Amino acid sequence: MLLMFLIQGCHVNEKVFWNVGNNCELPCWNDVVVGKTTKSELSQIISKLPIIDQDKIFIDGDSWEFFSGRSYYSFKRADINCETYYLGETIVNLTFSGELRTTFGNMVDLLGEPDYILTGLTVLPTVGYSVTAIYPALGIEYSYNTRILSKRTSKDIGPDIPIDFISIFDPEIYNDLIEASLFGQGSLTGEQIWESLRPWDGYGVLLEKYPAAKKQR
């Protein structure tokens, strides 16, 4: 029993933080600079990263219609998936999703307070609210969905809420990404996103501080 406990403990300790080992300051990630790094450069970078599962790298995949291509890969010792989107040969969006081992408060400590919060209603697979913190000039967003929380904790936005999605985007095309419905988990049109961006007003009751868009797609 003790041996099993120790083995399980080692397994848990192997799980990694989404930004572990990053050799440059965000929004740069392991020498990947969104808006500058190319597809071929990305391929060379991730092929040398020990945290990446080298057997699960796909450089040319189908993409959302706004972008011209996508690459996707995953971490070795964590349930973290990465997707990279291109315009032409240049990376314009890099996302991390899954067990990121970070919280809303951790991200605020790392990046400072966000400029905006976007709250949107989602109905699949269950009803909830997507809550997204956005830094337009920095080119970073992170989000969670209230359906992953208990009924009690889902009513408030607070520092202990786990984050399960982070995106680094090219700030030069921020307006275009809004129009393409990149933010709000695709449940809002560009017009609805513009109307629903709420300036950061601290923690508290979610829908009082950051009302959700009145209309959804």
GROMACS .gro file of C-alpha atoms in nm:
model
  217
    1MET     CA    1   0.000   0.000   0.000
    2LEU     CA    2   0.282   0.240   0.088
    3LEU     CA    3   0.459   0.161  -0.239
    4MET     CA    4   0.142   0.228  -0.438
    5PHE     CA    5   0.096   0.559  -0.257
    6LEU     CA    6   0.452   0.665  -0.336
    7ILE     CA    7   0.414   0.569  -0.701
    8GLN     CA    8   0.093   0.766  -0.728
    9GLY     CA    9   0.257   1.062  -0.557
   10CYS     CA   10   0.543   1.060  -0.808
   11HIS     CA   11   0.292   1.046  -1.093
   12VAL     CA   12   0.110   1.352  -0.962
   13ASN     CA   13   0.436   1.543  -0.921
   14GLU     CA   14   0.520   1.475  -1.286
   15LYS     CA   15   0.228   1.687  -1.402
   16VAL     CA   16   0.351   2.021  -1.524
   17PHE     CA   17   0.247   2.385  -1.527
   18TRP     CA   18   0.155   2.507  -1.878
   19ASN     CA   19   0.443   2.759  -1.884
   20VAL     CA   20   0.706   2.534  -1.728
   21GLY     CA   21   1.058   2.584  -1.860
   22ASN     CA   22   0.966   2.880  -2.078
   23ASN     CA   23   1.295   3.044  -2.177
   24CYS     CA   24   1.150   3.386  -2.263
   25GLU     CA   25   0.902   3.632  -2.114
   26LEU     CA   26   0.535   3.611  -2.209
   27PRO     CA   27   0.385   3.663  -2.462
   28CYS     CA   28   0.690   3.486  -2.604
   29TRP     CA   29   0.676   3.111  -2.539
   30ASN     CA   30   0.995   2.904  -2.579
   31ASP     CA   31   1.118   3.134  -2.858
   32VAL     CA   32   0.781   3.122  -3.035
   33VAL     CA   33   0.679   3.484  -3.097
   34VAL     CA   34   0.324   3.515  -3.224
   35GLY     CA   35   0.311   3.748  -3.522
   36LYS     CA   36   0.673   3.672  -3.621
   37THR     CA   37   0.759   3.301  -3.590
   38THR     CA   38   0.690   3.096  -3.903
   39LYS     CA   39   0.553   2.746  -3.944
   40SER     CA   40   0.895   2.601  -4.030
   41GLU     CA   41   1.057   2.777  -3.734
   42LEU     CA   42   0.787   2.640  -3.504
   43SER     CA   43   0.854   2.289  -3.629
   44GLN     CA   44   1.222   2.324  -3.542
   45ILE     CA   45   1.147   2.470  -3.197
   46ILE     CA   46   0.896   2.212  -3.077
   47SER     CA   47   1.103   1.922  -3.212
   48LYS     CA   48   1.365   2.015  -2.952
   49LEU     CA   49   1.136   2.078  -2.655
   50PRO     CA   50   1.156   1.795  -2.399
   51ILE     CA   51   0.808   1.878  -2.261
   52ILE     CA   52   0.641   1.801  -2.597
   53ASP     CA   53   0.531   1.450  -2.699
   54GLN     CA   54   0.727   1.412  -3.021
   55ASP     CA   55   0.499   1.131  -3.142
   56LYS     CA   56   0.194   1.360  -3.142
   57ILE     CA   57   0.293   1.656  -3.355
   58PHE     CA   58   0.082   1.749  -3.658
   59ILE     CA   59   0.211   2.048  -3.850
   60ASP     CA   60  -0.046   2.076  -4.129
   61GLY     CA   61  -0.402   2.032  -4.009
   62ASP     CA   62  -0.741   2.168  -4.109
   63SER     CA   63  -0.816   2.507  -3.965
   64TRP     CA   64  -1.092   2.745  -3.869
   65GLU     CA   65  -1.190   2.944  -4.178
   66PHE     CA   66  -1.031   3.274  -4.063
   67PHE     CA   67  -0.686   3.112  -4.055
   68SER     CA   68  -0.492   2.948  -4.334
   69GLY     CA   69  -0.357   2.652  -4.137
   70ARG     CA   70  -0.303   2.487  -3.800
   71SER     CA   71  -0.049   2.278  -3.609
   72TYR     CA   72  -0.128   2.085  -3.294
   73TYR     CA   73   0.073   1.895  -3.036
   74SER     CA   74   0.060   1.802  -2.668
   75PHE     CA   75   0.269   1.789  -2.352
   76LYS     CA   76   0.430   1.460  -2.246
   77ARG     CA   77   0.340   1.453  -1.878
   78ALA     CA   78   0.022   1.655  -1.863
   79ASP     CA   79  -0.322   1.675  -2.015
   80ILE     CA   80  -0.230   1.990  -2.208
   81ASN     CA   81  -0.301   2.035  -2.577
   82CYS     CA   82  -0.154   2.310  -2.794
   83GLU     CA   83  -0.282   2.451  -3.121
   84THR     CA   84  -0.104   2.699  -3.343
   85TYR     CA   85  -0.285   2.894  -3.615
   86TYR     CA   86  -0.135   3.069  -3.917
   87LEU     CA   87  -0.203   3.344  -4.163
   88GLY     CA   88   0.012   3.252  -4.459
   89GLU     CA   89   0.327   3.104  -4.302
   90THR     CA   90   0.324   3.321  -3.989
   91ILE     CA   91   0.189   3.214  -3.649
   92VAL     CA   92  -0.086   3.452  -3.532
   93ASN     CA   93  -0.244   3.248  -3.252
   94LEU     CA   94  -0.109   2.993  -3.003
   95THR     CA   95  -0.344   2.820  -2.758
   96PHE     CA   96  -0.310   2.594  -2.455
   97SER     CA   97  -0.604   2.395  -2.320
   98GLY     CA   98  -0.663   2.126  -2.061
   99GLU     CA   99  -0.506   2.077  -1.718
  100LEU     CA  100  -0.301   2.398  -1.717
  101ARG     CA  101  -0.244   2.395  -1.339
  102THR     CA  102  -0.306   2.767  -1.300
  103THR     CA  103  -0.580   2.993  -1.164
  104PHE     CA  104  -0.729   3.329  -1.245
  105GLY     CA  105  -0.528   3.485  -0.963
  106ASN     CA  106  -0.205   3.321  -1.084
  107MET     CA  107  -0.256   3.475  -1.427
  108VAL     CA  108  -0.324   3.819  -1.279
  109ASP     CA  109  -0.006   3.790  -1.072
  110LEU     CA  110   0.186   3.693  -1.386
  111LEU     CA  111   0.040   3.945  -1.633
  112GLY     CA  112  -0.126   4.217  -1.426
  113GLU     CA  113  -0.496   4.298  -1.428
  114PRO     CA  114  -0.678   4.233  -1.758
  115ASP     CA  115  -0.822   4.516  -1.963
  116TYR     CA  116  -1.154   4.346  -2.027
  117ILE     CA  117  -1.376   4.060  -1.917
  118LEU     CA  118  -1.608   3.899  -2.169
  119THR     CA  119  -1.893   3.682  -2.042
  120GLY     CA  120  -2.096   3.471  -2.284
  121LEU     CA  121  -2.364   3.208  -2.240
  122THR     CA  122  -2.276   2.857  -2.363
  123VAL     CA  123  -2.524   2.572  -2.397
  124LEU     CA  124  -2.312   2.274  -2.508
  125PRO     CA  125  -2.249   2.024  -2.360
  126THR     CA  126  -2.428   2.190  -2.067
  127VAL     CA  127  -2.544   2.541  -1.989
  128GLY     CA  128  -2.282   2.772  -1.842
  129TYR     CA  129  -2.100   3.101  -1.891
  130SER     CA  130  -1.765   3.136  -2.063
  131VAL     CA  131  -1.557   3.399  -1.882
  132THR     CA  132  -1.261   3.544  -2.072
  133ALA     CA  133  -0.996   3.790  -1.952
  134ILE     CA  134  -0.842   3.986  -2.241
  135TYR     CA  135  -0.520   4.188  -2.275
  136PRO     CA  136  -0.543   4.349  -2.622
  137ALA     CA  137  -0.202   4.523  -2.623
  138LEU     CA  138  -0.018   4.222  -2.478
  139GLY     CA  139  -0.198   3.973  -2.700
  140ILE     CA  140  -0.313   3.726  -2.434
  141GLU     CA  141  -0.649   3.593  -2.321
  142TYR     CA  142  -0.742   3.321  -2.073
  143SER     CA  143  -1.076   3.174  -1.981
  144TYR     CA  144  -1.286   2.925  -1.790
  145ASN     CA  145  -1.645   2.806  -1.805
  146THR     CA  146  -1.870   2.821  -1.501
  147ARG     CA  147  -2.001   2.471  -1.573
  148ILE     CA  148  -1.675   2.327  -1.437
  149LEU     CA  149  -1.742   2.492  -1.099
  150SER     CA  150  -1.980   2.413  -0.817
  151LYS     CA  151  -2.312   2.597  -0.815
  152ARG     CA  152  -2.195   2.810  -0.524
  153THR     CA  153  -1.857   2.913  -0.665
  154SER     CA  154  -1.982   2.965  -1.021
  155LYS     CA  155  -2.169   3.281  -0.918
  156ASP     CA  156  -1.851   3.473  -0.838
  157ILE     CA  157  -1.537   3.559  -1.030
  158GLY     CA  158  -1.242   3.504  -0.799
  159PRO     CA  159  -0.866   3.437  -0.787
  160ASP     CA  160  -0.896   3.066  -0.705
  161ILE     CA  161  -1.093   2.970  -1.017
  162PRO     CA  162  -0.896   2.724  -1.235
  163ILE     CA  163  -0.815   2.834  -1.590
  164ASP     CA  164  -0.845   2.574  -1.866
  165PHE     CA  165  -0.773   2.781  -2.178
  166ILE     CA  166  -0.497   3.033  -2.261
  167SER     CA  167  -0.440   3.200  -2.596
  168ILE     CA  168  -0.151   3.414  -2.717
  169PHE     CA  169  -0.255   3.615  -3.024
  170ASP     CA  170  -0.105   3.875  -3.253
  171PRO     CA  171  -0.220   4.211  -3.111
  172GLU     CA  172  -0.185   4.363  -3.458
  173ILE     CA  173  -0.493   4.171  -3.571
  174TYR     CA  174  -0.693   4.202  -3.248
  175ASN     CA  175  -0.985   4.378  -3.420
  176ASP     CA  176  -0.992   4.118  -3.697
  177LEU     CA  177  -0.996   3.836  -3.442
  178ILE     CA  178  -1.295   3.992  -3.268
  179GLU     CA  179  -1.481   4.023  -3.597
  180ALA     CA  180  -1.399   3.657  -3.665
  181SER     CA  181  -1.555   3.561  -3.326
  182LEU     CA  182  -1.227   3.429  -3.182
  183PHE     CA  183  -1.327   3.537  -2.831
  184GLY     CA  184  -1.626   3.408  -2.635
  185GLN     CA  185  -1.577   3.045  -2.747
  186GLY     CA  186  -1.742   3.119  -3.080
  187SER     CA  187  -2.083   3.177  -2.923
  188LEU     CA  188  -2.084   3.551  -2.997
  189THR     CA  189  -2.069   3.751  -3.318
  190GLY     CA  190  -1.809   4.024  -3.357
  191GLU     CA  191  -2.073   4.291  -3.289
  192GLN     CA  192  -2.185   4.112  -2.971
  193ILE     CA  193  -1.826   4.085  -2.851
  194TRP     CA  194  -1.764   4.458  -2.895
  195GLU     CA  195  -2.085   4.537  -2.707
  196SER     CA  196  -2.008   4.291  -2.425
  197LEU     CA  197  -1.646   4.377  -2.340
  198ARG     CA  198  -1.653   4.498  -1.979
  199PRO     CA  199  -1.358   4.690  -1.829
  200TRP     CA  200  -1.189   4.506  -1.541
  201ASP     CA  201  -1.365   4.588  -1.214
  202GLY     CA  202  -1.210   4.339  -0.976
  203TYR     CA  203  -1.347   4.021  -0.823
  204GLY     CA  204  -1.705   3.975  -0.709
  205VAL     CA  205  -2.045   3.858  -0.832
  206LEU     CA  206  -1.982   3.763  -1.193
  207LEU     CA  207  -2.300   3.875  -1.368
  208GLU     CA  208  -2.326   4.193  -1.163
  209LYS     CA  209  -1.977   4.310  -1.251
  210TYR     CA  210  -1.959   4.159  -1.600
  211PRO     CA  211  -2.309   4.111  -1.751
  212ALA     CA  212  -2.327   3.855  -2.028
  213ALA     CA  213  -2.426   3.939  -2.384
  214LYS     CA  214  -2.801   3.962  -2.415
  215LYS     CA  215  -2.810   3.775  -2.744
  216GLN     CA  216  -2.619   3.471  -2.855
  217ARG     CA  217  -2.566   3.310  -3.193
   0.00000   0.00000   0.00000
